[in-house]
PDB file of C-alpha atoms in Angstrom:
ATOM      1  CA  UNK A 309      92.636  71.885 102.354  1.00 76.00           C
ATOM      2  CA  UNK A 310      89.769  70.621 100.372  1.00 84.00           C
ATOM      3  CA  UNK A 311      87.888  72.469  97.790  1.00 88.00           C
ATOM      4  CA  UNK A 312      84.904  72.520  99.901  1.00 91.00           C
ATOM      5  CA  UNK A 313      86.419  73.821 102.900  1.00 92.00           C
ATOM      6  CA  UNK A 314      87.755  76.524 100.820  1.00 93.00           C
ATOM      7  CA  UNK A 315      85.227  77.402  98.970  1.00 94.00           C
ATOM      8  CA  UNK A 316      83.412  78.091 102.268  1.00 94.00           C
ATOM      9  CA  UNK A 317      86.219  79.697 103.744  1.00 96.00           C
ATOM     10  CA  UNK A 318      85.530  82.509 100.388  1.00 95.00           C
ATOM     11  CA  UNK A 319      81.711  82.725 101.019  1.00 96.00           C
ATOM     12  CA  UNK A 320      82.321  83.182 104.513  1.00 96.00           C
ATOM     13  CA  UNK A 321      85.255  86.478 104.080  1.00 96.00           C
ATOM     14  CA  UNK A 322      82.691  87.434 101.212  1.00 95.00           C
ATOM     15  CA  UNK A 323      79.538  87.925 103.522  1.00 95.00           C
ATOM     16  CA  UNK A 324      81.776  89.195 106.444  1.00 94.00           C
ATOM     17  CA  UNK A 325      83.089  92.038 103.938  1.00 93.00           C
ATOM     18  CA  UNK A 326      79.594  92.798 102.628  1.00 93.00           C
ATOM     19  CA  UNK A 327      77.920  92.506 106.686  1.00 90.00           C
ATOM     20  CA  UNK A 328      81.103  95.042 107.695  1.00 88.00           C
ATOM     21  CA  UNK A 329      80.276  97.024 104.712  1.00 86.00           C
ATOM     22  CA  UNK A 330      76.443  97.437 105.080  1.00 85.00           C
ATOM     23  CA  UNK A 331      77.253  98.008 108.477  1.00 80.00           C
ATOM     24  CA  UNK A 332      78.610 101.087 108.262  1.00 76.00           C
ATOM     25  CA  UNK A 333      76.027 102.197 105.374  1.00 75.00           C
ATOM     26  CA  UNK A 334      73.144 101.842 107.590  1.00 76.00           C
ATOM     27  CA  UNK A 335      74.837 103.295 110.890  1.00 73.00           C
ATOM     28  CA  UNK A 336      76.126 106.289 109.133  1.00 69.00           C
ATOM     29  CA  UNK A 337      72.034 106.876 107.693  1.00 70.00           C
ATOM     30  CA  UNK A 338      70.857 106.366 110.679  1.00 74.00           C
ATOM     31  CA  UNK A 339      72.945 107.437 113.385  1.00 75.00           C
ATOM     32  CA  UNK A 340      73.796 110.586 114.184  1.00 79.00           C
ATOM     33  CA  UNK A 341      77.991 110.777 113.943  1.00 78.00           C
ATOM     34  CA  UNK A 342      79.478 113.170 116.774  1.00 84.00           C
ATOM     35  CA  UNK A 343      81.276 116.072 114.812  1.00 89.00           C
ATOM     36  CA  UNK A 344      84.767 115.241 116.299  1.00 92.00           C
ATOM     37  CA  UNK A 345      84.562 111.859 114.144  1.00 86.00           C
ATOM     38  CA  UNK A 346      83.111 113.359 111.058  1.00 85.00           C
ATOM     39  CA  UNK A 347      86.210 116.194 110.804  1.00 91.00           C
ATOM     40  CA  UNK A 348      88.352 112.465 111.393  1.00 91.00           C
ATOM     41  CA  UNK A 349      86.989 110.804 108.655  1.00 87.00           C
ATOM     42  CA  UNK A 350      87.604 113.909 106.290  1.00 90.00           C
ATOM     43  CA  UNK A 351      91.585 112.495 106.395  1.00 92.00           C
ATOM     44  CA  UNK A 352      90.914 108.816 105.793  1.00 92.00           C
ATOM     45  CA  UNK A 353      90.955 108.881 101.850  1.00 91.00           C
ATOM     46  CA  UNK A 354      94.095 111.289 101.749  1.00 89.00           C
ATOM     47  CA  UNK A 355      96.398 108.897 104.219  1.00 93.00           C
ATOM     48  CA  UNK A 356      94.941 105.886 102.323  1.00 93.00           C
ATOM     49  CA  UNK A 357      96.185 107.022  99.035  1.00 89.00           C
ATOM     50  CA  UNK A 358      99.486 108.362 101.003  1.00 88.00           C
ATOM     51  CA  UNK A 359     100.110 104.974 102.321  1.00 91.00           C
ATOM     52  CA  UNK A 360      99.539 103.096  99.055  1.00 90.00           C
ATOM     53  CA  UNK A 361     101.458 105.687  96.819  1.00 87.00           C
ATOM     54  CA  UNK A 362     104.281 106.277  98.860  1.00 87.00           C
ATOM     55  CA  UNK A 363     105.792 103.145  99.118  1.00 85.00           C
ATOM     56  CA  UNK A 364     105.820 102.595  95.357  1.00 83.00           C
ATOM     57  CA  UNK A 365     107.684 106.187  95.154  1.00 85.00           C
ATOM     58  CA  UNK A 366     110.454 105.378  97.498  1.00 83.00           C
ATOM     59  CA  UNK A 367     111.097 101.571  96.846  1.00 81.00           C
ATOM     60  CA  UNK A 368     110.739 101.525  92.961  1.00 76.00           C
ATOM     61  CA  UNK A 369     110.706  97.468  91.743  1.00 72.00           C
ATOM     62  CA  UNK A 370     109.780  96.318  95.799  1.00 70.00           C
ATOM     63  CA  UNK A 371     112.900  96.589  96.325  1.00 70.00           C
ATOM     64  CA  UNK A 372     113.794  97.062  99.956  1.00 70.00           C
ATOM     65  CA  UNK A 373     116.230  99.547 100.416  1.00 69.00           C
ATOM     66  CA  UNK A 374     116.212 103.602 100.257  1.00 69.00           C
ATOM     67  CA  UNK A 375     117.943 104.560  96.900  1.00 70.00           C
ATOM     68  CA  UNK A 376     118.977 108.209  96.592  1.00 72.00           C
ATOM     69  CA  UNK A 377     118.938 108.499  92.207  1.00 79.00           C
ATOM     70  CA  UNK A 378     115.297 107.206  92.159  1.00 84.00           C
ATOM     71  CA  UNK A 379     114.220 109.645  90.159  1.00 88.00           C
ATOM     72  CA  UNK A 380     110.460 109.172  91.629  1.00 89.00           C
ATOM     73  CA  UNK A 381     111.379 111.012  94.795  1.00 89.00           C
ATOM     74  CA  UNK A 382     112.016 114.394  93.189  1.00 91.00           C
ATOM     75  CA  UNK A 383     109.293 113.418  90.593  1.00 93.00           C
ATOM     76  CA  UNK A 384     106.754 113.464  93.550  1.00 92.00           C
ATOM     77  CA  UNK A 385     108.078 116.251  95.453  1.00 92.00           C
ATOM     78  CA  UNK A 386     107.323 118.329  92.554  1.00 95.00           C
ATOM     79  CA  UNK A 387     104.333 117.261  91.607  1.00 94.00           C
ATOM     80  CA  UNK A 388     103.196 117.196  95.533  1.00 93.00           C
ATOM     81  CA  UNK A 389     104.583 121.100  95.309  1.00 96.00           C
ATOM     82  CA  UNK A 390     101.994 121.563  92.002  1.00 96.00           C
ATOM     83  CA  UNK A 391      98.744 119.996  93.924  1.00 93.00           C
ATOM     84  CA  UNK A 392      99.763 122.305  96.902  1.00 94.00           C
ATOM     85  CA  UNK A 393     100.023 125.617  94.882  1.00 96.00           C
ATOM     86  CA  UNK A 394      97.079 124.644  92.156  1.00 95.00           C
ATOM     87  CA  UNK A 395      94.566 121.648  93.900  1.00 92.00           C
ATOM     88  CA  UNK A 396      94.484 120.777  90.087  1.00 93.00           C
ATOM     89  CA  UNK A 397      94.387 117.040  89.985  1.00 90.00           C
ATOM     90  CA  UNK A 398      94.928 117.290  86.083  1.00 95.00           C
ATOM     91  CA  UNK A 399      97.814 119.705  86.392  1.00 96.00           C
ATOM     92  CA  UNK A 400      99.397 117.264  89.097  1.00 94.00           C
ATOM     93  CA  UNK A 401      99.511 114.299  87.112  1.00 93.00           C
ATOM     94  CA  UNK A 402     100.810 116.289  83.565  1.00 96.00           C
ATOM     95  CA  UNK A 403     103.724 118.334  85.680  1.00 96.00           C
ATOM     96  CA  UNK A 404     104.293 115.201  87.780  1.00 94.00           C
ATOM     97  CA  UNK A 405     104.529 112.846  84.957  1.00 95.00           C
ATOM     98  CA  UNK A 406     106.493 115.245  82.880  1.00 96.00           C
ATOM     99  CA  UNK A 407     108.916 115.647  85.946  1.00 95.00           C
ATOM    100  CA  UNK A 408     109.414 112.091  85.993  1.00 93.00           C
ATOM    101  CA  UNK A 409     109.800 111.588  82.582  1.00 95.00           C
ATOM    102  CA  UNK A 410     112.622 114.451  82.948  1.00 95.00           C
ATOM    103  CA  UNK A 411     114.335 113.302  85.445  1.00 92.00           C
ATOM    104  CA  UNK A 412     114.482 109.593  84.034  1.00 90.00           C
ATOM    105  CA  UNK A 413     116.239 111.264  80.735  1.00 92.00           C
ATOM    106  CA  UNK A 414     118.649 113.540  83.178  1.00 89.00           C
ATOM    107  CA  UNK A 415     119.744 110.374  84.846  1.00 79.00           C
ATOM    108  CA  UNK A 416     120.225 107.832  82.334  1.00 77.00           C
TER     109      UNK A 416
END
């Protein structure tokens, strides 16, 4: 593939994004969304962050297979049980963290 042909390939993903993008921007100012899509969208950024976070909990290193003394797992359990009781995103992270560092000490 020549330089060219790539570079063209790049400003044409890069205007697609930014068209897809603006898109919704203008739609979303200027149409009216039904209210059954609206209370959807409300769960987008939570299973986003689910889906990215998760994966890094359960396979630490990429690697692929379930390993039971991970101590992430019961790391994020109790830090998922802190942001359930408190919806304190600074308490989270510090118990979290602190969890993890814990159970990193408790199983080496």
């Amino acid at each position: 593939m020549s330089d060219l042909v790539l570079w063209g390939m790049f400003l044409a993903v890069g205007i697609g994004t930014f068209v897809m993008r603006l898109s919704f921007v203008e739609i979303y100012g200027r149409w009216r969304i039904p209210t059954l899509l609206s209370r959807a969208l409300v769960y987008v950024p939570p299973s986003v962050l689910a889906a990215l976070v998760l994966p890094a909990v359960v396979y630490p290193h990429g690697q692929g297979a379930f390993v039971l003394d991970n101590p992430q797992i019961p790391a994020a359990i109790v830090a998922a049980w802190i942001a359930w009781k408190t919806r304190s995103t600074v308490l989270t992270l510090a118990v979290g963290m602190a969890a993890l560092w814990g159970f990193k000490v408790i199983a080496s």
